[in-house]
Coordinates of C-alpha atoms and ligand atoms in Angstrom, one line a residue:
X766 CA 15.6 3.0 33.8
X767 CA 15.7 3.6 30.0
X768 CA 15.5 0.6 27.7
X769 CA 18.7 -0.5 26.0
X770 CA 19.4 1.0 22.6
X771 CA 19.0 -2.4 21.0
X772 CA 16.3 -4.5 22.5
X773 CA 17.5 -7.8 23.9
X774 CA 14.2 -9.4 23.0
X775 CA 14.7 -9.2 19.2
X776 CA 14.9 -12.6 17.4
X777 CA 15.3 -11.6 13.8
X778 CA 13.3 -13.4 11.1
X779 CA 9.7 -14.0 11.9
X780 CA 7.9 -17.1 10.5
X781 CA 4.6 -15.9 9.2
X782 CA 2.0 -18.6 9.0
X783 CA -1.1 -17.4 7.2
X784 CA -2.6 -20.8 6.6
X785 CA -5.0 -19.8 9.3
X786 CA -6.6 -17.7 6.6
X787 CA -8.2 -20.8 5.3
X788 CA -9.3 -22.1 8.7
X789 CA -12.7 -21.0 9.8
X790 CA -13.0 -17.6 11.4
X791 CA -14.3 -18.7 14.8
X792 CA -11.4 -20.9 15.3
X793 CA -8.8 -18.2 14.5
X794 CA -10.7 -15.7 16.6
X795 CA -10.6 -18.1 19.5
X796 CA -6.9 -18.6 19.1
X797 CA -6.4 -14.8 18.9
X798 CA -8.4 -14.0 22.0
X799 CA -6.2 -16.3 24.1
X800 CA -3.3 -14.2 22.9
X801 CA -5.1 -10.9 23.5
X802 CA -5.5 -11.7 27.2
X803 CA -1.8 -10.9 27.6
X804 CA -1.7 -7.6 25.7
X805 CA -2.8 -4.4 27.3
X806 CA -4.2 -1.5 25.2
X807 CA -1.6 1.1 25.8
X808 CA 1.4 -1.0 25.6
X809 CA 4.7 -0.3 27.3
X810 CA 7.7 -2.5 28.2
X811 CA 7.3 -3.7 31.7
X812 CA 10.9 -3.7 32.8
X813 CA 12.3 -0.4 31.4
X814 CA 11.3 3.0 30.2
X815 CA 10.7 3.0 26.4
X816 CA 12.9 5.2 24.2
X817 CA 10.1 5.7 21.6
X818 CA 6.4 6.1 21.6
X819 CA 4.8 5.1 18.3
X820 CA 1.3 5.5 17.0
X821 CA 0.2 3.0 14.3
X822 CA -2.5 4.3 12.1
X823 CA -4.4 1.9 9.9
X824 CA -6.8 3.1 7.2
X825 CA -9.5 0.4 7.2
X826 CA -12.8 -0.9 6.0
X827 CA -14.2 -4.4 6.0
X828 CA -10.9 -6.4 6.3
X829 CA -11.6 -8.1 9.7
X830 CA -9.7 -11.2 8.8
X831 CA -6.6 -9.2 7.8
X832 CA -6.9 -7.2 10.9
X833 CA -6.8 -10.1 13.2
X834 CA -3.5 -11.4 11.6
X835 CA -2.1 -7.9 11.5
X836 CA -2.7 -7.3 15.2
X837 CA -1.4 -10.8 16.1
X838 CA 2.0 -10.2 14.4
X839 CA 2.4 -6.5 15.1
X840 CA 1.8 -6.7 18.8
X841 CA 4.5 -9.4 19.1
X842 CA 6.9 -7.3 17.1
X843 CA 6.3 -4.1 18.9
X844 CA 6.7 -5.8 22.2
X845 CA 10.0 -7.3 21.2
X846 CA 11.1 -3.8 20.1
X847 CA 10.4 -2.5 23.6
X848 CA 8.3 0.4 22.3
X849 CA 5.4 2.3 23.8
X850 CA 2.7 2.2 21.3
X851 CA -1.0 2.4 20.4
X852 CA -2.7 1.0 17.4
X853 CA -5.5 3.1 15.8
X854 CA -7.7 1.6 13.2
X855 CA -9.5 4.3 11.3
X856 CA -12.7 2.7 9.8
X857 CA -14.5 4.4 7.0
X858 CA -18.0 3.7 8.1
X859 CA -19.9 4.4 4.9
X860 CA -20.2 2.9 1.4
X861 CA -18.6 5.7 -0.5
X862 CA -15.3 5.1 -2.4
X863 CA -12.5 4.3 0.0
X864 CA -10.4 7.3 0.9
X865 CA -7.1 6.2 2.4
X866 CA -5.6 9.7 2.5
X867 CA -8.3 11.2 4.4
X868 CA -8.5 8.3 6.9
X869 CA -4.8 8.7 7.5
X870 CA -5.2 12.4 8.3
X871 CA -8.0 11.6 10.7
X872 CA -5.8 9.0 12.4
X873 CA -3.0 11.4 12.8
X874 CA -5.2 14.2 14.1
X875 CA -6.8 11.8 16.6
X876 CA -3.6 10.3 17.8
X877 CA -1.6 13.5 18.1
X878 CA -4.5 15.1 20.1
X879 CA -4.4 12.2 22.4
X880 CA -0.7 12.2 23.1
X881 CA 2.7 13.3 21.9
X882 CA 4.0 10.3 19.9
X883 CA 7.6 10.3 18.5
X884 CA 6.4 8.5 15.4
X885 CA 3.2 8.2 13.4
X886 CA 3.1 5.2 11.1
X887 CA 0.5 5.0 8.4
X888 CA 0.2 1.3 7.7
X889 CA -1.8 -0.9 5.4
X890 CA -3.7 -3.7 7.3
X891 CA -2.4 -6.4 4.9
X892 CA 1.4 -5.8 5.5
X893 CA 3.3 -8.0 7.9
X894 CA 6.9 -7.5 8.8
X895 CA 9.1 -10.5 8.3
X896 CA 11.8 -9.5 10.7
X897 CA 11.5 -7.9 14.1
X898 CA 14.7 -5.8 13.5
X899 CA 12.5 -3.6 11.2
X900 CA 12.2 -0.9 13.8
X901 CA 8.8 0.9 14.0
X902 CA 10.5 4.2 14.8
X903 CA 11.1 7.5 13.0
X904 CA 14.1 9.2 11.5
X905 CA 15.3 12.5 10.3
X906 CA 13.8 11.6 7.0
X907 CA 10.3 10.2 6.5
X908 CA 10.8 6.4 6.8
X909 CA 9.4 4.0 4.2
X910 CA 9.3 0.5 5.7
X911 CA 7.5 -1.5 3.1
X912 CA 9.5 -1.3 0.0
X913 CA 10.5 -5.0 -0.4
X914 CA 7.3 -6.9 -0.7
X915 CA 6.5 -10.6 -1.2
X916 CA 4.0 -9.5 -3.8
X917 CA 6.8 -8.0 -5.9
X918 CA 9.4 -10.6 -5.2
X919 CA 11.1 -8.3 -2.8
X920 CA 12.1 -5.7 -5.4
X921 CA 11.5 -2.0 -5.2
X922 CA 8.5 -1.5 -7.5
X923 CA 9.4 1.9 -8.9
X924 CA 11.4 4.9 -7.9
X925 CA 9.3 7.1 -5.7
X926 CA 7.1 4.3 -4.4
X927 CA 5.7 5.2 -1.0
X928 CA 2.8 2.7 -0.5
X929 CA 2.2 0.3 2.4
X930 CA 3.8 1.7 5.5
X931 CA 5.4 5.0 6.1
X932 CA 6.5 6.8 9.3
X933 CA 6.5 10.5 10.1
X934 CA 7.4 12.6 13.1
X935 CA 4.7 15.1 14.1
X936 CA 6.8 17.8 12.5
X937 CA 7.2 15.9 9.2
X938 CA 3.5 15.1 9.0
X939 CA 2.5 18.7 9.7
X940 CA 5.0 20.4 7.4
X941 CA 4.1 18.1 4.5
X942 CA 0.4 18.7 5.3
X943 CA -0.2 15.0 5.7
X944 CA -2.1 13.2 3.0
X945 CA -4.3 14.6 0.3
X946 CA -8.0 14.3 1.2
X947 CA -9.2 14.5 -2.4
X948 CA -8.2 11.1 -3.8
X949 CA -11.3 8.8 -3.9
X950 CA -10.9 5.1 -4.5
X951 CA -7.7 3.2 -5.2
X952 CA -4.4 4.8 -6.1
X953 CA -2.4 8.0 -6.4
X954 CA -2.4 9.1 -2.8
X955 CA 0.9 7.3 -2.1
X956 CA 2.6 9.0 -5.1
X957 CA 1.2 12.3 -3.9
X958 CA 2.8 12.1 -0.5
X959 CA 6.1 11.1 -2.1
X960 CA 6.0 14.5 -3.9
X961 CA 5.1 16.3 -0.7
X962 CA 7.9 14.8 1.3
X963 CA 10.5 15.6 -1.3
X964 CA 9.1 19.0 -2.0
X965 CA 9.3 20.0 1.7
X966 CA 12.9 18.8 1.8
X967 CA 12.6 15.8 4.1
X968 CA 13.3 13.0 1.7
X969 CA 12.4 9.3 2.2
X970 CA 14.6 6.9 4.1
X971 CA 14.8 3.2 3.1
X972 CA 17.0 1.0 5.1
X973 CA 19.8 -0.8 3.2
X974 CA 19.4 -3.8 5.5
X975 CA 18.4 -6.9 3.5
X976 CA 16.0 -8.1 6.1
X977 CA 13.5 -5.3 5.5
X978 CA 10.9 -7.6 4.0
X979 CA 7.2 -7.6 4.2
X980 CA 4.5 -10.2 3.4
X981 CA 1.4 -8.8 1.8
X982 CA -1.6 -10.9 2.6
X983 CA -3.0 -11.9 -0.8
X984 CA -6.3 -10.2 -1.7
X985 CA -8.3 -8.9 -4.6
X986 CA -9.5 -5.4 -5.1
X987 CA -12.2 -4.4 -2.6
X988 CA -15.5 -3.6 -4.2
X989 CA -15.8 -0.2 -2.5
X990 CA -12.3 0.8 -3.7
X991 CA -12.4 1.2 -7.5
X992 CA -9.4 2.7 -9.2
X993 CA -9.4 6.5 -9.0
X994 CA -9.6 7.4 -12.6
X995 CA -8.7 11.1 -12.0
X996 CA -5.6 10.3 -10.1
X997 CA -3.0 11.1 -12.8
X998 CA -4.6 14.5 -13.4
X999 CA -4.6 15.2 -9.7
X1000 CA -1.1 14.0 -9.4
X1001 CA 0.0 16.4 -12.0
X1002 CA -1.1 19.3 -9.7
X1003 CA 0.2 17.7 -6.6
X1004 CA 2.9 20.4 -6.0
X1005 CA 0.4 23.2 -6.1
X1006 CA -2.0 21.4 -3.9
X1007 CA 0.3 20.6 -1.0
X1008 CA -0.7 23.5 1.2
X1009 CA -4.4 23.5 0.2
X1010 CA -5.4 19.9 0.4
X1011 CA -4.4 17.9 3.5
X1012 CA -4.2 18.0 7.2
X1013 CA -5.1 21.8 7.2
X1014 CA -8.2 21.3 5.2
X1015 CA -9.5 18.2 7.0
X1016 CA -13.0 18.5 8.3
X1017 CA -14.0 15.8 10.7
X1018 CA -17.6 15.1 11.3
X1019 CA -19.3 12.1 12.8
X1020 CA -16.3 10.5 14.6
X1021 CA -17.0 7.6 17.0
X1022 CA -14.4 5.8 19.0
X1023 CA -14.4 2.3 20.4
X1024 CA -11.6 1.2 22.6
X1025 CA -10.9 -2.5 22.2
X1026 CA -8.6 -4.4 24.4
X1027 CA -5.8 -4.3 21.8
X1028 CA -6.5 -1.3 19.6
X1029 CA -8.7 1.8 19.3
X1030 CA -11.1 1.9 16.4
X1031 CA -12.3 5.2 15.1
X1032 CA -15.4 5.2 12.9
X1033 CA -15.7 8.0 10.5
X1034 CA -18.6 8.7 8.3
X1035 CA -18.6 11.2 5.5
X1036 CA -21.6 13.5 5.6
X1037 CA -21.0 15.6 2.5
X1038 CA -21.0 13.6 -0.7
X1039 CA -17.7 13.2 -2.5
X1040 CA -16.5 13.6 -6.0
X1041 CA -18.3 11.2 -8.4
X1042 CA -16.2 8.6 -10.0
X1043 CA -16.1 8.3 -13.8
X1044 CA -16.5 4.9 -15.2
X1045 CA -13.3 3.0 -16.1
Ligands
UD2_2009 C1 -1.3 -0.1 -2.6 C2 -0.4 0.5 -1.5 C3 -1.3 1.2 -0.5 C4 -2.1 2.3 -1.2 C5 -2.9 1.6 -2.4 C6 -3.5 2.7 -3.3 C7 1.3 -1.2 -1.3 C8 1.9 -2.2 -0.5 N1 0.2 -0.6 -0.8 O1 -2.1 -1.1 -1.9 O2 -0.5 1.8 0.5 O3 -1.3 3.3 -1.7 O4 -2.1 0.9 -3.2 O5 -4.6 3.3 -2.6 O6 1.7 -0.9 -2.4 N2 -8.4 -0.8 2.7 C9 -9.4 -1.4 3.5 N3 -10.6 -1.6 2.9 C10 -10.8 -1.4 1.6 C11 -9.8 -0.8 0.8 C12 -8.6 -0.5 1.4 O7 -9.2 -1.6 4.7 O8 -12.0 -1.7 1.1 C13 -7.1 -0.4 3.3 C14 -6.3 -1.5 3.9 O9 -5.5 -1.1 5.0 C15 -5.4 -1.8 2.7 C16 -5.1 -0.4 2.2 O10 -6.3 0.3 2.4 O11 -4.2 -2.5 3.0 C17 -4.7 -0.3 0.7 O12 -5.6 -0.9 -0.2 P1 -5.3 -2.2 -1.0 O13 -4.7 -3.2 -0.1 O14 -6.6 -2.6 -1.6 O15 -4.4 -1.7 -2.2 P2 -3.0 -2.2 -2.7 O16 -2.7 -3.5 -2.1 O17 -2.9 -2.1 -4.1
MN2010 MN1 -3.0 -4.4 -0.2

């Protein structure tokens, strides 16, 4: 029988303890693997039929420690929400500038080929929800989950901010043509999708509930992710580029998948070289 509209397993605020970040890695991995034993890969509630099937897509490279914390908290949250879900980690398996937009498109394509999800959530690996009532489901509008961040004292950073975690239905992702593929390095791709989403008439939904809070695991800038110097210029042309740069222009070569017990990792290697970065 169908799960209740509101899951009885929800507890509200989640205490996040990242002090483990300072303990040695073997110890935390050991602790995690005990937990993993109880989590199947394609997760569904055991006692009812889920109302929603969600794909979590994580653009990723070389953040293993963050990933273990991310998985730890997210599996618990999704379980309590009685969702059916799969977590996809899309790993840029090269040393070229990080390309979050392209990895997001790859994740969407892979997940939507695999199954028909109700919701595709593009999610940073370093964001952890502080409350299990933050539903990982979709909406008539594209949902932005991560607008109140510990890093910014839980204030919306700026109007039109769309970074961190954002949830699309298949239709929304396809009609907005997903993410731009042509942003190399840090920044801009989140502002670009904000333009796409508004331009295509969906709009962005941000819950008025005060408990929509996220912890961002503290980190520096990754060495392979220098600021994309050309981003402002590219953003200026975002409107004209919606239908030419995105899901429809994505070329996937060299994809390798590894199914772990608790998530699927997709390795993707760029074959053709990408736009050179100008010095800052
Ligand atoms: C902000 C946005 C993020 C994105 C980025 C600009 C927030 C909360 N997040 O994040 O969504 O728009 O600016 O590109 O505002 N990653 C790796 N390895 C790398 C580099 C990046 O795994 O070497 C992934 C990882 O999932 C990370 C995400 O990309 O969480 C965003 O990169 P970031 O955390 O370095 O950037 P940040 O925090 O400024
Ligand atoms: Mn971050």
